[in-house]
PDB file of C-alpha atoms and ligand atoms in Angstrom:
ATOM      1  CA  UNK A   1      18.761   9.425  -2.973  1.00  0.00           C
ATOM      2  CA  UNK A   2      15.599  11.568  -3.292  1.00  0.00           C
ATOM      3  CA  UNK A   3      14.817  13.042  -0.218  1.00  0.00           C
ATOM      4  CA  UNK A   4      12.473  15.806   0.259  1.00  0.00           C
ATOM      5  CA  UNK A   5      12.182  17.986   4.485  1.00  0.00           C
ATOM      6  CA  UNK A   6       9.318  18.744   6.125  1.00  0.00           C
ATOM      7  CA  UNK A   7       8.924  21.271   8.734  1.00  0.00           C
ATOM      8  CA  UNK A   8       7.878  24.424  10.118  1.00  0.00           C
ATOM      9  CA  UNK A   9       9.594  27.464   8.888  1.00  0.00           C
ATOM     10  CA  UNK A  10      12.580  28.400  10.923  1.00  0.00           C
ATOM     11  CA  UNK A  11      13.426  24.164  12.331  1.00  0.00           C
ATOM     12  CA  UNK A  12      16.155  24.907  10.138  1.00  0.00           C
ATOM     13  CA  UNK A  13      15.074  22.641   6.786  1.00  0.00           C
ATOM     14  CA  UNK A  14      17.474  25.362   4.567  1.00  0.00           C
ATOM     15  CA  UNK A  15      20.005  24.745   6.714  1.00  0.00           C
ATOM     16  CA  UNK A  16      20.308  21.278   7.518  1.00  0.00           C
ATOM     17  CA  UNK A  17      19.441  20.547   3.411  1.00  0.00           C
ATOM     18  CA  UNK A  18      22.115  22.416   2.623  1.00  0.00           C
ATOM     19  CA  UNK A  19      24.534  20.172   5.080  1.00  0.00           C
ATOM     20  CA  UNK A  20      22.806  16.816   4.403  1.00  0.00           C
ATOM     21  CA  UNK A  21      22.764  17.558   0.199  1.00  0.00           C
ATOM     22  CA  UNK A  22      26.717  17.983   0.893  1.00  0.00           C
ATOM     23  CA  UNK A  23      27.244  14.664   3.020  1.00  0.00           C
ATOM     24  CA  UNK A  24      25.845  12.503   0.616  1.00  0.00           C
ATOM     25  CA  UNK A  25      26.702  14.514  -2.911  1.00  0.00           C
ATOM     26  CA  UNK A  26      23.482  15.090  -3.888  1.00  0.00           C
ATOM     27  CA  UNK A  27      21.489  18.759  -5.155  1.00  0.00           C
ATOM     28  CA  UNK A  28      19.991  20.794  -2.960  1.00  0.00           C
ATOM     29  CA  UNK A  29      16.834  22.335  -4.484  1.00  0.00           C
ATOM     30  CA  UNK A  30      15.311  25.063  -2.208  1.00  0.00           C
ATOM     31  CA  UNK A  31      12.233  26.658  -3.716  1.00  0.00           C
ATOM     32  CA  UNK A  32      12.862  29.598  -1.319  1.00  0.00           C
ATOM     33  CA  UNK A  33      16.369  29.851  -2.618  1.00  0.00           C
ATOM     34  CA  UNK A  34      14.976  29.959  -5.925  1.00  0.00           C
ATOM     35  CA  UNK A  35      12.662  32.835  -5.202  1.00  0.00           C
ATOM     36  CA  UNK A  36      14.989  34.825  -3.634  1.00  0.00           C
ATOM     37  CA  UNK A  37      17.304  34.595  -6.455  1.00  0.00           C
ATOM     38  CA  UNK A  38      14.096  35.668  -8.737  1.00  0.00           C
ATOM     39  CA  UNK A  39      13.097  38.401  -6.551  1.00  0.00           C
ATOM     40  CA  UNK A  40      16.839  39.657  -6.469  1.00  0.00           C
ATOM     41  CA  UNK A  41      17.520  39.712  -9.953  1.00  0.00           C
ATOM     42  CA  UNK A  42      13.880  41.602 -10.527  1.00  0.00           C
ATOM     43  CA  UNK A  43      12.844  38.379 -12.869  1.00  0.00           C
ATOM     44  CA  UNK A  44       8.738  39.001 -13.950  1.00  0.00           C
ATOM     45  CA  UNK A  45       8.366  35.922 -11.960  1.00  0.00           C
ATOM     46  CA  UNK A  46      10.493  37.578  -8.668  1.00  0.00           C
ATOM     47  CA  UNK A  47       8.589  41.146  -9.306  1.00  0.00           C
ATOM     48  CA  UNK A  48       4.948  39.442  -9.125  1.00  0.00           C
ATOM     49  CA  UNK A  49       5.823  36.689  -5.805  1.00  0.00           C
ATOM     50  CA  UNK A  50       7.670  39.643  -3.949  1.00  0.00           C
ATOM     51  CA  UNK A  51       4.599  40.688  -2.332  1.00  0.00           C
ATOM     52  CA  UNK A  52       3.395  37.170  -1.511  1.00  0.00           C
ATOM     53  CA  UNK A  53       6.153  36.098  -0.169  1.00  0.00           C
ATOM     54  CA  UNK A  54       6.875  39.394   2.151  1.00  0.00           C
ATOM     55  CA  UNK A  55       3.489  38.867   3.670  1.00  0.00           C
ATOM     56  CA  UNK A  56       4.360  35.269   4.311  1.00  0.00           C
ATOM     57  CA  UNK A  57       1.633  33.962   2.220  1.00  0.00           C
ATOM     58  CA  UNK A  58       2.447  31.237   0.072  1.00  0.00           C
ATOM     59  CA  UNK A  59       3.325  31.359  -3.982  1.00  0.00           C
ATOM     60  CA  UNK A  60       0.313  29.895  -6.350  1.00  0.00           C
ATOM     61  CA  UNK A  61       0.591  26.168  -6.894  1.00  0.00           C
ATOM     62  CA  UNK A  62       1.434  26.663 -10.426  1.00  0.00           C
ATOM     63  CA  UNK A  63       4.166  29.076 -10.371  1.00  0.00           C
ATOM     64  CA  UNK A  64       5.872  27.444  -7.729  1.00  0.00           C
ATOM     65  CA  UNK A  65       5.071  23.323  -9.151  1.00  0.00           C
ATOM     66  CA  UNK A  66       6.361  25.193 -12.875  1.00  0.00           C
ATOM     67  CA  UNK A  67       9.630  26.375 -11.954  1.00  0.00           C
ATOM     68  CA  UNK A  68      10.361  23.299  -9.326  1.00  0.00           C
ATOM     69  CA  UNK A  69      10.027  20.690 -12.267  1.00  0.00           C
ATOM     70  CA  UNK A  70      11.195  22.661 -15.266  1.00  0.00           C
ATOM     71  CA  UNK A  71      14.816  22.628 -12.261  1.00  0.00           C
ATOM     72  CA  UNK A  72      14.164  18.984 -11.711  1.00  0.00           C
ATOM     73  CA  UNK A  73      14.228  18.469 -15.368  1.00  0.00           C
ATOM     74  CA  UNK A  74      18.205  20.097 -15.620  1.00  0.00           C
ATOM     75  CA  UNK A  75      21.059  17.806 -15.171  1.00  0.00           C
ATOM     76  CA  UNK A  76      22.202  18.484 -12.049  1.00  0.00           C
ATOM     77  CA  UNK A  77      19.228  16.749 -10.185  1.00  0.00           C
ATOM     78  CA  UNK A  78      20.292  13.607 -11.952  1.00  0.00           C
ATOM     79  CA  UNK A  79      22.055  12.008  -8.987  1.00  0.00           C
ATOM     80  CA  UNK A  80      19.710  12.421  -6.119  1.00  0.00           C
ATOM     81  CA  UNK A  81      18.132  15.678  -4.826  1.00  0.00           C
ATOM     82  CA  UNK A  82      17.430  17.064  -1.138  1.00  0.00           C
ATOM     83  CA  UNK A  83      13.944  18.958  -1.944  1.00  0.00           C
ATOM     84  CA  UNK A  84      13.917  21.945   0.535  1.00  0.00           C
ATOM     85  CA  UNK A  85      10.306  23.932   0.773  1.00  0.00           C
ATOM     86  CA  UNK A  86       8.532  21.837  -2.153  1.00  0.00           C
ATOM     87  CA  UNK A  87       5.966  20.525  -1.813  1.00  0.00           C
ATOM     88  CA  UNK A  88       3.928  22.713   0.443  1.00  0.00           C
ATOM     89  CA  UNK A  89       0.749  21.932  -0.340  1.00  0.00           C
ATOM     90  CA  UNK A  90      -1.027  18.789  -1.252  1.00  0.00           C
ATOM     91  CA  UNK A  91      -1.907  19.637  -5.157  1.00  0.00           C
ATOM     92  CA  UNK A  92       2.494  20.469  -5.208  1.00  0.00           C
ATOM     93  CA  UNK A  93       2.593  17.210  -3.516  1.00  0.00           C
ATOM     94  CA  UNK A  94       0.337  15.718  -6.428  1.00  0.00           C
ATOM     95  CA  UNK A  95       2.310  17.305  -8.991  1.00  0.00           C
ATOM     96  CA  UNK A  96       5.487  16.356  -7.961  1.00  0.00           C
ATOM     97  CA  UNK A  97       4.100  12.520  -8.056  1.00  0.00           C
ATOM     98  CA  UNK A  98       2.827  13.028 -11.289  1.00  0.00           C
ATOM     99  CA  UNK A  99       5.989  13.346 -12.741  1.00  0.00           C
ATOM    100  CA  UNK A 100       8.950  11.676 -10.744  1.00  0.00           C
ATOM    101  CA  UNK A 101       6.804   8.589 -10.084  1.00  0.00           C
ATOM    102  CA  UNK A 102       5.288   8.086  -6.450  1.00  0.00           C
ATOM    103  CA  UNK A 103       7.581   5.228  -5.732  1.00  0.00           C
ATOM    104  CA  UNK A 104      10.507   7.700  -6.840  1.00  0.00           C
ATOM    105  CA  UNK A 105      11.160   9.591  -3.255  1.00  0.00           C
ATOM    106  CA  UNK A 106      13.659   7.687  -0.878  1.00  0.00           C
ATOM    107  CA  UNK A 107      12.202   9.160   2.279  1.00  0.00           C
ATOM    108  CA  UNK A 108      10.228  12.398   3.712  1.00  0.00           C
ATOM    109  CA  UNK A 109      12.658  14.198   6.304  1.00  0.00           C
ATOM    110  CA  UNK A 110      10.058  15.712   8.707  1.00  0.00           C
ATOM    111  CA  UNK A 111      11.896  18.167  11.411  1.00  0.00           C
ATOM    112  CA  UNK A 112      10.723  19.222  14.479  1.00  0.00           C
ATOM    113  CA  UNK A 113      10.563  21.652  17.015  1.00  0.00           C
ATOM    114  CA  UNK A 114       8.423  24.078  19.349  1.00  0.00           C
ATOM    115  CA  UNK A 115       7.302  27.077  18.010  1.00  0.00           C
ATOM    116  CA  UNK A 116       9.095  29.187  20.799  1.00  0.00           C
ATOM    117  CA  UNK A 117      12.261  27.916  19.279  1.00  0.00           C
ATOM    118  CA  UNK A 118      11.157  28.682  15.695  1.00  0.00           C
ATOM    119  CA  UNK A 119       9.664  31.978  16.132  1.00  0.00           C
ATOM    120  CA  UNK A 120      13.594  32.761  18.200  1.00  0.00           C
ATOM    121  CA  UNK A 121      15.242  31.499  15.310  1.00  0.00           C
ATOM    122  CA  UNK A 122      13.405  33.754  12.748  1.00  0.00           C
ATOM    123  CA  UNK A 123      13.447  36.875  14.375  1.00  0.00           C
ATOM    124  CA  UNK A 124      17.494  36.409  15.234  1.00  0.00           C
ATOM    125  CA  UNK A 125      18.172  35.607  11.522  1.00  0.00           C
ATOM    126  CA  UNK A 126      16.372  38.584  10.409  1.00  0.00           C
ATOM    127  CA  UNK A 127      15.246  37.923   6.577  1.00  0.00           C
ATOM    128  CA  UNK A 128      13.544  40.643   5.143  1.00  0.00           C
ATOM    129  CA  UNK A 129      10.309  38.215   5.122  1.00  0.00           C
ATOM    130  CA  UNK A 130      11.098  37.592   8.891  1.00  0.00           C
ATOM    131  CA  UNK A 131       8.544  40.499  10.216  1.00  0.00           C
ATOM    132  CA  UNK A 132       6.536  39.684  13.760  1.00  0.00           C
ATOM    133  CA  UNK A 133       3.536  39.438  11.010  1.00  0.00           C
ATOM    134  CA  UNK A 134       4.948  37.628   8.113  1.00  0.00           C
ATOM    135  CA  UNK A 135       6.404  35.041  10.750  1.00  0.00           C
ATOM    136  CA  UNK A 136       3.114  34.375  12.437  1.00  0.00           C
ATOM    137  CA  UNK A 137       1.074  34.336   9.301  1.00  0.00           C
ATOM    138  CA  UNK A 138       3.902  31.465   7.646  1.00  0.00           C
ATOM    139  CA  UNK A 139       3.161  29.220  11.320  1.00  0.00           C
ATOM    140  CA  UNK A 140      -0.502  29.638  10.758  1.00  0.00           C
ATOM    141  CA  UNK A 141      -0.113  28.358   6.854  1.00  0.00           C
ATOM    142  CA  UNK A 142       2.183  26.135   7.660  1.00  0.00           C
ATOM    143  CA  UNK A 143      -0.433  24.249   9.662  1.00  0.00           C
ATOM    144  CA  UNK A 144      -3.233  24.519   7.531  1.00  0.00           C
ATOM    145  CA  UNK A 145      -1.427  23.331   3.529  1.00  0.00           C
ATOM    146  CA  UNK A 146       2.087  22.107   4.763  1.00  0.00           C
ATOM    147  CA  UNK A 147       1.360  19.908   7.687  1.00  0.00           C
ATOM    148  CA  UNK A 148      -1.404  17.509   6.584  1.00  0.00           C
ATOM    149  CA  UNK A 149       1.747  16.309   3.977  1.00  0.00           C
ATOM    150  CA  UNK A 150       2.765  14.186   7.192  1.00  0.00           C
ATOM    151  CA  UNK A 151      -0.197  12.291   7.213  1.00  0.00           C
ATOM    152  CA  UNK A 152       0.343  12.385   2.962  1.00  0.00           C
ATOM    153  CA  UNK A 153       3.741  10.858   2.997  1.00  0.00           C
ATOM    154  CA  UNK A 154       3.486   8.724   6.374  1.00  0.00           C
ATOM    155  CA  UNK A 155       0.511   6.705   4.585  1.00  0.00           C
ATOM    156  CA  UNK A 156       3.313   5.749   2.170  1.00  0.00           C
ATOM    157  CA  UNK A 157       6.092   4.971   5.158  1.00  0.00           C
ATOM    158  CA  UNK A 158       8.342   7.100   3.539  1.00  0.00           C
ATOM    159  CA  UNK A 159       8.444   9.834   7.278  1.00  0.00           C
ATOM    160  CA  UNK A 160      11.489   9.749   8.506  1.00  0.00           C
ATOM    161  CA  UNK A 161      11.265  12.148  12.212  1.00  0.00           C
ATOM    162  CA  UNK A 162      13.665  13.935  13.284  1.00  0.00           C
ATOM    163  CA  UNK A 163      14.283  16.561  16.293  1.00  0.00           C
ATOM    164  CA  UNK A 164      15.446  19.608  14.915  1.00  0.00           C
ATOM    165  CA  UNK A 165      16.861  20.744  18.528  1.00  0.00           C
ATOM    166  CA  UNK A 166      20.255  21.410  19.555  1.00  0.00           C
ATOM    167  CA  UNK A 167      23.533  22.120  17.397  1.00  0.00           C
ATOM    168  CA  UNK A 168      23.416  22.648  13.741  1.00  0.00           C
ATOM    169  CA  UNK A 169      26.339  19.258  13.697  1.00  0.00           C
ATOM    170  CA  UNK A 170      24.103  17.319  16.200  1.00  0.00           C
ATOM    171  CA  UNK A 171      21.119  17.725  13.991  1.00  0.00           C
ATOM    172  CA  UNK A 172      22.553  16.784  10.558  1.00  0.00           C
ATOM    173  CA  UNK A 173      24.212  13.988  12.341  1.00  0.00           C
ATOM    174  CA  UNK A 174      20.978  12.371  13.323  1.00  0.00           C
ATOM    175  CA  UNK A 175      19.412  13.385   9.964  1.00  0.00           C
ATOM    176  CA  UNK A 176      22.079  11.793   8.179  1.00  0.00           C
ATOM    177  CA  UNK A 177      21.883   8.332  10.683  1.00  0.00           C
ATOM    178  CA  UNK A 178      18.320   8.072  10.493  1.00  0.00           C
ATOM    179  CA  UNK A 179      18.883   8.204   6.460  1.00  0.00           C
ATOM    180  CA  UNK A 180      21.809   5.504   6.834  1.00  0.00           C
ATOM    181  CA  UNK A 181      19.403   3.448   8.533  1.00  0.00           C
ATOM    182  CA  UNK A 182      16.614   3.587   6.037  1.00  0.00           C
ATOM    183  CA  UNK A 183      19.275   2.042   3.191  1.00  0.00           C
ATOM    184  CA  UNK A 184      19.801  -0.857   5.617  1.00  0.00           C
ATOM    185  CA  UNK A 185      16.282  -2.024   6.002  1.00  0.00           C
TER     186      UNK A 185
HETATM  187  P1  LIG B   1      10.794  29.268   5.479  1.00  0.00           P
HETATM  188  O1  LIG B   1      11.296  27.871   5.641  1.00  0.00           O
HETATM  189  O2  LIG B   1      11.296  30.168   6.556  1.00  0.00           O
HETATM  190  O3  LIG B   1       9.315  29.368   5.283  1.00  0.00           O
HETATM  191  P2  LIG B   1      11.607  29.385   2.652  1.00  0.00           P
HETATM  192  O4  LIG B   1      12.896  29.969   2.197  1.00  0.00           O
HETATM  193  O5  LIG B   1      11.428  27.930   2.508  1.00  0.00           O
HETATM  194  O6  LIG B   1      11.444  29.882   4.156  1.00  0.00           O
HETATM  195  O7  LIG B   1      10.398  30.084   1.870  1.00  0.00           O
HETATM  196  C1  LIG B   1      10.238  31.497   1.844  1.00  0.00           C
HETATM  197  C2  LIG B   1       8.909  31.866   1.188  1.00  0.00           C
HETATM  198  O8  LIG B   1       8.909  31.451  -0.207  1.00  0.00           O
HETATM  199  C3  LIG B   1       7.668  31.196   1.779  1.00  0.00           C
HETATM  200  O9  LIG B   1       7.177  31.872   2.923  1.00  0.00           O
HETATM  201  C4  LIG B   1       6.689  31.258   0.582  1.00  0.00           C
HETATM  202  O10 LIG B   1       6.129  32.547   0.450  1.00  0.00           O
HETATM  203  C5  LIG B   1       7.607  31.027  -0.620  1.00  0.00           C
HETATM  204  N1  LIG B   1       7.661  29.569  -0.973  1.00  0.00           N
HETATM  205  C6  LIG B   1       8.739  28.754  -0.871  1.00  0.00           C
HETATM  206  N2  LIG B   1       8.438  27.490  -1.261  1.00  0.00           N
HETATM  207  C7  LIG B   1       7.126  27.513  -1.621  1.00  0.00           C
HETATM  208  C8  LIG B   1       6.203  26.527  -2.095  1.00  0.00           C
HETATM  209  N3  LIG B   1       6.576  25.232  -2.282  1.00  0.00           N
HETATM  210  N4  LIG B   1       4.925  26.915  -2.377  1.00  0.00           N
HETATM  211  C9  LIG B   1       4.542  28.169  -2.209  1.00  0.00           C
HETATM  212  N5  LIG B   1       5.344  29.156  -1.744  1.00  0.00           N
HETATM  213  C10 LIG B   1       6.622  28.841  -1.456  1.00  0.00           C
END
């Protein structure tokens, strides 16, 4: 399957991706990951998004579309891929289309919840991008490029909703139902 979550930061998209990609043995490719892992190592490409990514802004398009597909292109996406924080923004959305195919994606994961329970969950996991400001600058973003990829993907009836409240188990077991579902139809 290629499967890509939606959602607000801090519904928990890392974490359920990371469970769901293991259930049904496919990659998990988490853009975030990725940058950490950049910004870790001191990469040029970590060293110039640090700053971006501490404010809670988001990473140019083209950096971020660049080193999504050049992982895409490496073997280990070859059996299905959970993408986790890509696309963001409706030209990444574009991209992405442009060169998997638009009929390629199985189904948009979208997870909910209220932002009283995100903002909780960021400031008790305590990131080192998970400042009062950073947090409230990634909701307001997150509303403005990330959400109108709903409306993007539900045009296609590839949304598949999901509540993203209550145990980490209950969760991935009515992510992974809803996708059970979608091969029956
Ligand atoms: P969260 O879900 O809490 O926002 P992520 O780990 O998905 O956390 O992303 C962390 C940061 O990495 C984002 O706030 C943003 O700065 C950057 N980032 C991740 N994915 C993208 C993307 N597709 N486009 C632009 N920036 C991105």
């Amino acid at each position: 399957m290629r499967l890509l979550f939606l959602g607000p930061p801090g519904v928990g998209k890392g974490t359920q991706a990371a469970r769901v990609s293991t259930a049904l043995g496919v990659a998990h490719i988490s853009t975030g990951d990725m940058f950490r892992h950049h910004m870790s190592e001191g990469t040029p490409l970590g060293l110039r998004v640090k700053e971006i990514i501490a404010r809670g802004d988001l990473v140019p398009d083209n950096l971020t579309t660049e080193m999504l597909l050049e992982r895409l292109a490496q073997p280990g996406a070859a059996n299905g891929y959970i993408l986790d924080g890509f696309p963001r923004t409706l030209p990444q959305a574009g991209a992405l289309d442009e060169a998997i195919g638009a009929a390629t994606l199985d189904a948009a994961v979208v997870l909910e919840a209220p932002d009283e329970v995100l903002v909780g969950r960021m400031m008790a996991r305590g990131r080192s991008d998970d400042t009062e400001s950073s947090v409230r600058n990634r909701l307001v973003v997150y509303e403005r490029e990330t959400a109108p990829l709903i409306a993007f993907y539900h045009d296609r009836g590839i949304v598949v909703k999901v509540s993203g409240k209550g145990r980490i188990e209950t969760i991935t077991e009515r992510i992974v139902g809803a996708l059970a579902g979608l091969r029956r139809a």
